[in-house]
């Protein structure tokens, strides 16, 4: 097994951590903006296998990252389940909302998702042909809670208020919705693996707003169910879980879910991660993405801090969250040079 990401996911401590970045294909790159303009809009780009593969490859060509992440979005699954989805420029996603049994009843059955999502599987097949042989292809989906927050509110929300309101006001409906997303996610990720994804990542961007027993039931438990089902169907498939802003909730997340790697955001220090999370397995993270905007000595110092703190165990270098559109592409190169020592 030569691919560095797969070695780290198998628990190997490498002299230099493999590197990739969340949102590495994105608006900070002029070549991304050009291809997106060619596609017309963001969703047309996601559903155009040739162009989606092209933007996935752009950061690999420019930087030689150790992994490519499929270009798609976590909100394609709700769309495939029958939600209306559109993006408002400068504001973000909008969806039809689910707040009643009637709304829920209008969703399509889980097996219908491939009608919408087959172009995504085609993107993966193209990428497996075109990626350099040392580059690992990561597929992904949103975690059920995070996807539910968008399906319930119809948009991104600062505190996930509408989703908490449904959870507390009609727990049966909330759990039915979460169950359906969980089932859909298993099918969606299985298809991605069959098409050629070598690793899958589950993005729980809003896990941090689940507290106490809710965190166990709606962040840990769905991640465990998805991981177990995928590993049963696809023995050995590595899973990365990202319960963003989980804080103390990161402790024990490997064991509770069966994930091979826990990705951490930058609200926790790398020293804390080494002591409390990496002792259980591979970790991924966690340089603050703001350094990709500000650069300079601070970028170099903080990058070294992350590398050094996590050098005693399996580690995949990443940012704590996605790179932002105002990032300077040269700062990304500086980060990589700092890690690889060139
Ligand atoms: C919550 C969430 C979404 N999408 C995603 C998450 C979870 C991770 C996270 O917390 O960031 C995940 C995602 N979105 C995208 C990817 C592709 C792979 C990658 O490069 O990481 C991945 C893994 C492309 C994208 N998804 C989106 C863009 C920007 C679209 C554009 O080109 O205008 C990209 C490159 C749009 C998107 N998609 C979503 C939002 C809230 C937005 C608008 C915010 C924004 O504009 O940055 C939903």
XYZ file of C-alpha atoms and ligand atoms in Angstrom:
390
model
C 0.000 0.000 0.000
C 1.807 3.080 -1.187
C -0.705 5.911 -0.988
C 0.272 8.012 2.011
C -3.288 8.915 3.007
C -4.270 5.238 3.128
C -1.197 4.466 5.225
C -2.087 7.172 7.752
C -5.699 5.952 7.818
C -4.419 2.441 8.549
C -2.714 3.843 11.633
C 0.826 4.418 10.388
C 2.863 7.329 11.765
C 4.615 8.901 8.771
C 7.709 11.136 8.863
C 5.802 13.803 6.897
C 2.024 13.947 7.157
C 0.042 13.623 3.927
C -1.814 16.843 3.004
C -5.098 17.952 1.503
C -7.430 20.898 2.200
C -11.163 21.173 2.683
C -12.629 23.166 -0.235
C -9.319 22.855 -2.077
C -11.274 23.219 -5.326
C -12.842 26.613 -4.853
C -13.185 30.276 -5.512
C -9.687 31.252 -4.283
C -8.380 29.632 -7.504
C -8.747 31.581 -10.794
C -8.944 28.312 -12.746
C -11.930 27.228 -10.605
C -13.740 30.479 -11.306
C -13.144 30.056 -15.026
C -14.557 26.497 -15.096
C -17.497 27.488 -12.900
C -18.298 30.313 -15.340
C -18.151 27.793 -18.185
C -20.611 25.534 -16.331
C -22.988 28.460 -15.720
C -23.679 28.014 -12.028
C -22.585 25.946 -9.050
C -25.172 23.156 -9.336
C -24.601 22.790 -13.088
C -20.923 22.365 -12.250
C -21.714 19.658 -9.663
C -23.830 17.703 -12.170
C -21.412 18.015 -15.114
C -19.031 15.043 -14.696
C -16.339 16.375 -17.073
C -16.226 19.829 -15.477
C -16.634 18.553 -11.896
C -13.676 16.218 -12.523
C -11.736 19.133 -14.014
C -12.154 21.345 -10.904
C -11.322 18.384 -8.652
C -8.039 17.966 -10.552
C -7.073 21.659 -10.571
C -5.638 21.813 -7.020
C -3.889 18.458 -7.579
C -2.102 19.827 -10.649
C -1.226 23.106 -8.958
C -0.077 21.771 -5.573
C 0.301 17.980 -5.736
C -1.936 17.320 -2.721
C -1.948 13.733 -1.465
C -5.726 13.485 -1.806
C -8.396 14.790 -4.133
C -11.917 15.291 -2.802
C -14.780 14.696 -5.174
C -16.299 17.993 -6.284
C -19.971 17.946 -5.270
C -22.011 19.242 -2.317
C -23.656 17.781 0.771
C -26.978 19.272 -0.374
C -27.197 17.131 -3.518
C -28.595 14.273 -1.401
C -31.603 16.292 -0.130
C -32.207 17.352 -3.726
C -32.099 13.700 -4.821
C -34.643 12.933 -2.079
C -36.993 15.488 -3.617
C -36.192 18.805 -1.888
C -36.016 21.867 -4.133
C -32.486 23.315 -4.023
C -30.979 26.496 -5.392
C -28.072 28.779 -4.514
C -28.408 32.525 -4.048
C -25.178 34.245 -5.114
C -23.406 35.786 -2.170
C -25.844 34.245 0.324
C -25.708 30.461 0.047
C -28.120 27.560 -0.335
C -31.918 27.639 -0.253
C -34.153 24.554 -0.009
C -37.837 23.800 0.330
C -38.469 23.192 4.056
C -39.564 20.112 6.006
C -41.520 20.982 9.122
C -44.557 18.665 8.980
C -45.461 15.032 8.319
C -46.973 16.234 5.061
C -43.666 17.761 3.884
C -41.830 14.599 4.916
C -44.338 12.402 3.090
C -43.576 14.169 -0.182
C -39.943 13.025 -0.174
C -38.941 10.354 -2.659
C -37.975 6.823 -1.606
C -34.267 6.320 -0.895
C -33.733 4.052 -3.914
C -34.691 6.971 -6.214
C -31.540 8.957 -5.358
C -29.475 7.473 -8.182
C -31.807 9.097 -10.751
C -30.376 12.447 -9.638
C -26.934 11.466 -8.386
C -25.619 9.263 -11.211
C -23.553 12.169 -12.696
C -21.655 12.291 -9.374
C -20.723 8.624 -9.743
C -19.558 9.353 -13.295
C -17.319 12.169 -11.953
C -15.694 9.594 -9.672
C -15.105 7.154 -12.528
C -13.420 9.895 -14.584
C -11.261 10.889 -11.617
C -10.039 7.351 -11.009
C -8.801 7.302 -14.589
C -7.204 10.742 -14.503
C -5.730 11.151 -11.022
C -2.024 10.465 -10.516
C -1.577 7.000 -9.050
C -0.244 8.333 -5.729
C -3.319 10.533 -5.137
C -6.161 9.166 -3.016
C -9.750 9.941 -4.041
C -12.060 10.925 -1.180
C -15.839 10.735 -1.557
C -18.136 12.415 0.945
C -21.593 13.161 2.241
C -23.061 15.381 4.929
C -23.846 13.810 8.289
C -27.595 13.322 8.898
C -27.845 16.079 11.541
C -26.093 18.688 9.374
C -28.118 17.755 6.285
C -31.311 17.844 8.388
C -30.515 21.375 9.619
C -30.631 22.576 5.988
C -33.695 20.489 5.075
C -35.669 21.758 8.047
C -34.691 25.455 7.876
C -34.379 25.661 4.090
C -31.053 27.493 4.483
C -27.946 27.786 6.616
C -28.699 29.061 10.125
C -26.293 30.488 12.720
C -27.615 28.393 15.628
C -29.551 25.618 13.816
C -32.630 26.977 15.638
C -35.333 25.520 13.358
C -33.787 22.028 13.521
C -33.543 22.183 17.321
C -37.160 23.382 17.424
C -38.362 20.403 15.385
C -36.237 18.015 17.461
C -37.717 19.344 20.689
C -41.269 19.890 19.347
C -41.872 16.769 17.225
C -39.144 14.271 18.021
C -40.849 11.456 16.114
C -40.844 13.412 12.853
C -37.305 14.669 13.471
C -36.077 11.106 14.016
C -37.928 9.852 10.929
C -36.192 12.513 8.862
C -32.794 11.697 10.365
C -33.409 7.995 9.689
C -34.255 8.649 6.066
C -31.145 10.798 5.548
C -29.047 8.107 7.254
C -30.373 5.451 4.873
C -29.895 7.734 1.877
C -26.341 8.500 2.961
C -25.458 4.803 3.191
C -26.759 4.263 -0.356
C -25.088 7.405 -1.707
C -21.679 6.604 -0.179
C -21.933 2.955 -1.262
C -22.443 4.072 -4.859
C -19.476 6.439 -4.530
C -17.296 3.580 -3.267
C -18.484 1.287 -6.080
C -17.576 4.035 -8.590
C -14.053 4.310 -7.150
C -13.943 6.476 -4.010
C -11.128 5.071 -1.854
C -12.062 6.844 1.388
C -15.280 8.518 2.482
C -15.694 11.516 4.750
C -18.821 12.404 6.698
C -19.141 16.182 7.244
C -21.052 17.080 10.415
C -20.466 20.819 10.189
C -23.058 21.652 12.841
C -22.314 18.832 15.318
C -21.130 21.467 17.803
C -24.664 22.643 18.477
C -25.740 19.199 19.740
C -25.188 18.872 23.491
C -25.153 15.972 25.948
C -27.453 13.081 25.045
C -28.413 14.831 21.774
C -24.769 14.688 20.654
C -24.673 10.942 21.317
C -28.011 10.242 19.619
C -27.787 12.559 16.608
C -24.049 12.960 15.913
C -22.354 9.774 17.190
C -25.105 7.243 16.528
C -25.780 8.128 12.836
C -22.000 8.186 12.178
C -21.758 4.736 13.788
C -24.674 3.341 11.740
C -23.287 4.707 8.459
C -19.725 3.534 9.179
C -20.869 0.058 10.188
C -23.093 -0.367 7.119
C -20.370 0.834 4.734
C -17.728 -1.415 6.247
C -20.099 -4.389 6.093
C -20.725 -3.792 2.390
C -17.206 -2.646 1.516
C -14.789 -4.343 3.932
C -11.775 -2.180 4.696
C -13.176 1.099 3.362
C -11.667 3.875 5.507
C -14.049 6.439 7.001
C -13.183 9.958 8.182
C -15.705 11.546 10.557
C -15.786 15.322 11.060
C -18.007 16.327 13.994
C -16.999 19.987 13.676
C -16.785 22.034 16.888
C -17.463 18.957 18.995
C -14.925 20.065 21.660
C -14.850 17.395 24.373
C -17.165 15.394 22.099
C -14.114 14.537 19.966
C -12.882 12.370 22.848
C -13.848 8.765 22.173
C -15.381 9.536 18.765
C -13.248 6.890 16.987
C -14.365 4.150 19.352
C -18.015 5.213 19.457
C -18.411 5.292 15.672
C -15.791 2.934 14.244
C -14.352 5.777 12.131
C -10.715 5.292 11.107
C -9.965 8.986 11.413
C -11.499 11.893 13.287
C -11.090 15.299 11.657
C -10.813 18.213 14.075
C -11.455 21.917 13.651
C -9.165 24.652 14.951
C -11.168 25.493 18.085
C -9.096 22.792 19.808
C -5.286 23.005 20.052
C -3.158 20.391 18.297
C -1.508 19.524 21.652
C -4.933 18.803 23.133
C -5.816 16.700 20.064
C -2.594 14.677 20.416
C -3.333 13.937 24.058
C -7.071 13.253 23.908
C -8.015 12.170 20.370
C -4.946 10.894 18.483
C -4.329 8.274 21.179
C -7.346 6.459 19.675
C -6.285 6.632 16.016
C -5.619 8.826 13.020
C -6.564 12.500 13.222
C -6.950 15.079 10.480
C -6.474 18.824 10.875
C -6.291 21.527 12.034
C -4.601 24.757 10.894
C -6.926 27.777 11.034
C -7.994 28.575 7.470
C -7.451 32.307 8.160
C -3.703 31.698 7.709
C -4.404 31.077 4.018
C -5.525 34.723 3.878
C -2.907 36.315 6.134
C 0.194 34.195 5.345
C 3.646 35.285 6.564
C 5.600 34.113 9.604
C 2.441 33.276 11.551
C 1.411 30.776 8.871
C 4.826 29.078 9.050
C 4.903 29.017 12.866
C 1.368 27.684 13.234
C 1.812 25.092 10.475
C 4.932 23.768 12.260
C 3.029 23.699 15.539
C 0.318 21.464 14.052
C 2.862 19.159 12.394
C 5.041 18.872 15.528
C 2.196 18.389 17.980
C 0.711 15.556 15.916
C 3.976 13.939 14.772
C 3.782 11.175 17.381
C 0.873 9.347 15.747
C -1.103 8.944 12.534
C -1.948 12.384 11.118
C -3.340 13.832 7.899
C -2.614 17.549 7.622
C -5.645 19.726 6.801
C -7.237 23.025 7.702
C -9.731 23.285 10.560
C -12.474 24.187 8.059
C -12.740 25.028 4.361
C -10.379 27.473 2.680
C -12.165 30.779 2.007
C -12.547 32.626 -1.324
C -10.283 35.483 -0.127
C -7.299 33.121 0.430
C -4.067 33.769 -1.485
C -2.992 30.730 -3.563
C 0.652 31.503 -2.676
C -0.061 30.971 1.014
C -1.244 27.444 0.236
C 2.127 26.771 -1.407
C 3.928 28.227 1.613
C 1.972 25.894 3.920
C 2.869 22.866 1.779
C 6.558 23.852 1.586
C 6.625 24.279 5.363
C 5.175 20.796 5.917
C 7.307 19.031 3.321
C 10.394 20.995 4.252
C 11.245 22.054 0.718
C -22.274 22.818 5.041
C -21.688 22.297 3.754
C -22.152 22.593 2.431
N -21.328 21.915 1.555
C -20.378 21.214 2.237
C -20.610 21.415 3.629
C -19.864 20.736 4.753
C -18.510 21.307 4.957
C -18.509 22.702 5.484
O -18.904 22.888 6.661
O -18.063 23.590 4.750
C -19.330 20.341 1.722
C -18.701 20.654 0.432
N -19.002 21.643 -0.456
C -18.174 21.577 -1.530
C -17.330 20.445 -1.359
C -16.397 19.956 -2.445
C -15.161 19.378 -2.061
C -14.131 20.304 -1.433
O -13.404 20.966 -2.199
O -13.992 20.301 -0.194
C -17.629 19.886 -0.126
C -16.991 18.710 0.599
C -18.140 22.484 -2.677
C -18.764 23.810 -2.556
N -19.996 24.105 -2.015
C -20.264 25.435 -2.190
C -19.155 26.038 -2.856
C -19.085 27.478 -3.301
C -19.973 27.592 -4.503
C -19.514 28.524 -5.554
O -18.653 28.156 -6.368
O -20.094 29.614 -5.580
C -18.220 25.028 -3.097
C -16.906 25.145 -3.825
C -21.515 26.124 -1.800
C -22.097 25.782 -0.474
N -22.415 24.530 -0.048
C -22.893 24.594 1.246
C -22.911 25.952 1.645
C -23.338 26.448 3.004
C -22.441 26.688 0.559
C -22.375 28.195 0.445
C -21.236 28.746 1.185
C -20.150 29.127 0.239
O -20.469 29.776 -0.763
O -18.972 28.815 0.514
C -23.316 23.436 2.039
